[in-house]
Amino acid sequence: MTVHFQNIMFTIICCSVFQEGSSDDLLSVADMQSFFQSRAGIAQRYIEEMDGYSNGSQTTPDGKISRDEWYGYFDYLAEADTGVAETSPAAYEALRDMSGAIR
Amino acid sequence: MCLAGLYPEITKLVIQRKPNQSLGLNISEVFGSGNEGYGLDKAYLMVNQVVSGSPAEVAGIHVDDTILSVNGTMVFDLPSLIELSKGRNKIEMVVNRMMENAAGGSFRQSNVIDVPVALDPAGMKGLGLGARVIEVTSGLGVDSSVPFLMVCALNTYPNGQPGPSMMAGMKQYDLILMVDGEEVNSLKQLVIALKNKTQPVFTVRRLTFEFGNNSVFTKESKALREVQLSVTRSQGAGLGVALNEAYRQGESDPFVVVTAVRADSAAASAGMMEQDLVMRIDDVDIFSIADVRAAIQGKNSFTVVVHRFGLAPSNAGGITAENFWDLADELFDTIDKASVRPCAIHAPQLLFLPHVVCTGGFVI
């Protein structure tokens, strides 16, 4: 009997405590929908616009928004590549649109 | 002047893309017929293909457009174009596009103005016109338009004073149609037309803006709000704004957009802002810069109705350029903590699991 081990590695699985008020530095669809509640359309819109939108590189959408994707999205709207400390009307509008829902 | 048939339209477009996204353009360097004005060592950049759904297509770039400048710098080769657009999400392009006039020359014949230029006293020994003019055409070979003259740069005197054309209000990318009512289509004709003249009147067609589907200017995609402004100016004073006529893709009726507002001007005091669309002045509908001139001529006070896009930063509910990123960061944390999720594990743990890949046999 021959046993072939081609690859053995250890995978680190991080299990955080899933409780109300916890954070994992990723925004899921559930996070967004919970936050926006009745404004589900906005949650869906921003998930679609931000997911896979990492700053400096296009990544595959995975249903979650990382902080890099979050910054990348606003960078894009704010035209931060110009190096000018300013934001565009579109960036202000998006932030206001979202932050207006803070309870 | 080409009142019917083909003519080159000098148009500014804005391409917006995501980081590292391709523009979606296939471009060739074209030498030979049609680019004599650029010099033998220079090409012009012609668009061969526009990828469907790409940022370039959304912005309104067409096949056969000639790219004249990128982010304000004239381009004559592909490496320059790539360098100027690299790493930028927003790219301003000025293109030369062959347009066809409708019968009677009614299509996009706006933006034509007269500019009287006082040539410098030293004549051609000094700056003369004070503008670098090149011949441009649209299209290739037998399909190209007749040459037109375009101002590609404005010169200053050695002491830094604006040159004659700059003083007269000539702008980069102006297309020179006539001198003192005579058509000019080549540099040779221009030299002849200027001979022994001290104050020729140039009839030029000014650069237009074209707004694609991705622009913040697109009326359909962004909420517009109407703002009424009361403008008061002293006798003989200007309005203090730079205006440009603009088109939306596929449309022939222009609208007027504010491209700059001078500080301490009557427009600034009234609250006019860059990117405002001038819709009405004293209840007269505005479609062109000529309409603006006619509507305010001889008036010291008047009402301007503008359409303003999106949210003005000053009215953004406390959001400013200084705190924008802090608020964005805070909002991320707030949303991240918003979700109610089932408690699966009582305490944070790190589990180290062996990940084994085998080809046949079994795992031990």
CSV table of N, CA, C and O in Angstrom, one decimal, chain B residues 278-288 290-296 299 302-306:
chain,number,residue,atom,x,y,z
B,278,VAL,N,-26.3,76.7,-17.0
B,278,VAL,CA,-27.1,78.0,-17.1
B,278,VAL,C,-28.4,77.7,-17.9
B,278,VAL,O,-28.3,77.4,-19.1
B,279,MET,N,-29.5,77.7,-17.3
B,279,MET,CA,-30.8,77.3,-17.9
B,279,MET,C,-31.6,78.5,-18.4
B,279,MET,O,-32.1,78.5,-19.5
B,280,ARG,N,-31.7,79.5,-17.5
B,280,ARG,CA,-32.5,80.7,-17.9
B,280,ARG,C,-31.9,81.9,-17.3
B,280,ARG,O,-31.3,81.9,-16.2
B,281,ILE,N,-32.0,83.0,-18.0
B,281,ILE,CA,-31.6,84.3,-17.4
B,281,ILE,C,-32.8,85.3,-17.6
B,281,ILE,O,-33.3,85.5,-18.8
B,282,ASP,N,-33.3,85.8,-16.5
B,282,ASP,CA,-34.5,86.6,-16.6
B,282,ASP,C,-35.6,86.0,-17.4
B,282,ASP,O,-36.2,86.6,-18.3
B,283,ASP,N,-35.9,84.7,-17.2
B,283,ASP,CA,-36.9,83.9,-17.8
B,283,ASP,C,-36.7,83.7,-19.3
B,283,ASP,O,-37.6,83.2,-20.0
B,284,VAL,N,-35.5,84.0,-19.8
B,284,VAL,CA,-35.2,83.6,-21.2
B,284,VAL,C,-34.4,82.3,-21.2
B,284,VAL,O,-33.4,82.2,-20.5
B,285,ASP,N,-34.8,81.4,-22.0
B,285,ASP,CA,-34.1,80.1,-22.1
B,285,ASP,C,-32.8,80.3,-22.7
B,285,ASP,O,-32.6,81.0,-23.7
B,286,ILE,N,-31.8,79.6,-22.2
B,286,ILE,CA,-30.4,79.8,-22.6
B,286,ILE,C,-29.9,78.4,-23.3
B,286,ILE,O,-30.0,77.4,-22.6
B,287,PHE,N,-29.4,78.5,-24.5
B,287,PHE,CA,-28.9,77.4,-25.2
B,287,PHE,C,-27.4,77.6,-25.6
B,287,PHE,O,-26.7,76.7,-26.0
B,288,SER,N,-27.0,78.8,-25.6
B,288,SER,CA,-25.7,79.1,-26.2
B,288,SER,C,-25.0,80.3,-25.4
B,288,SER,O,-25.7,81.0,-24.7
B,290,ALA,N,-24.0,82.9,-26.9
B,290,ALA,CA,-24.6,84.1,-27.5
B,290,ALA,C,-25.9,84.4,-26.8
B,290,ALA,O,-26.2,85.6,-26.6
B,291,ASP,N,-26.6,83.4,-26.4
B,291,ASP,CA,-27.9,83.7,-25.6
B,291,ASP,C,-27.6,84.4,-24.3
B,291,ASP,O,-28.3,85.3,-23.9
B,292,VAL,N,-26.5,83.9,-23.7
B,292,VAL,CA,-26.1,84.5,-22.4
B,292,VAL,C,-25.7,86.0,-22.6
B,292,VAL,O,-26.2,86.9,-21.9
B,293,ARG,N,-24.9,86.2,-23.6
B,293,ARG,CA,-24.5,87.6,-23.9
B,293,ARG,C,-25.7,88.5,-24.1
B,293,ARG,O,-25.8,89.6,-23.6
B,294,ALA,N,-26.6,88.0,-25.0
B,294,ALA,CA,-27.8,88.8,-25.3
B,294,ALA,C,-28.7,89.1,-24.1
B,294,ALA,O,-29.2,90.2,-23.9
B,295,ALA,N,-28.7,88.1,-23.2
B,295,ALA,CA,-29.6,88.2,-22.1
B,295,ALA,C,-29.1,89.1,-21.0
B,295,ALA,O,-29.9,89.7,-20.2
B,296,ILE,N,-27.8,89.3,-20.9
B,296,ILE,CA,-27.3,90.2,-19.8
B,296,ILE,C,-26.8,91.5,-20.4
B,296,ILE,O,-26.4,92.4,-19.6
B,299,LYS,N,-27.4,95.1,-18.7
B,299,LYS,CA,-28.1,94.9,-17.4
B,299,LYS,C,-27.1,94.9,-16.3
B,299,LYS,O,-26.0,94.2,-16.4
B,302,PHE,N,-29.7,90.9,-12.7
B,302,PHE,CA,-30.6,89.9,-13.4
B,302,PHE,C,-30.6,88.6,-12.6
B,302,PHE,O,-29.8,88.4,-11.7
B,303,THR,N,-31.5,87.8,-13.0
B,303,THR,CA,-31.7,86.5,-12.3
B,303,THR,C,-31.3,85.4,-13.2
B,303,THR,O,-31.7,85.3,-14.3
B,304,VAL,N,-30.4,84.5,-12.7
B,304,VAL,CA,-29.9,83.4,-13.4
B,304,VAL,C,-30.4,82.1,-12.7
B,304,VAL,O,-30.2,81.9,-11.5
B,305,VAL,N,-31.0,81.2,-13.5
B,305,VAL,CA,-31.5,80.0,-13.0
B,305,VAL,C,-30.5,78.9,-13.5
B,305,VAL,O,-30.3,78.8,-14.7
B,306,VAL,N,-29.9,78.2,-12.6
B,306,VAL,CA,-28.9,77.2,-13.0
B,306,VAL,C,-29.4,75.8,-12.5
B,306,VAL,O,-30.2,75.7,-11.5
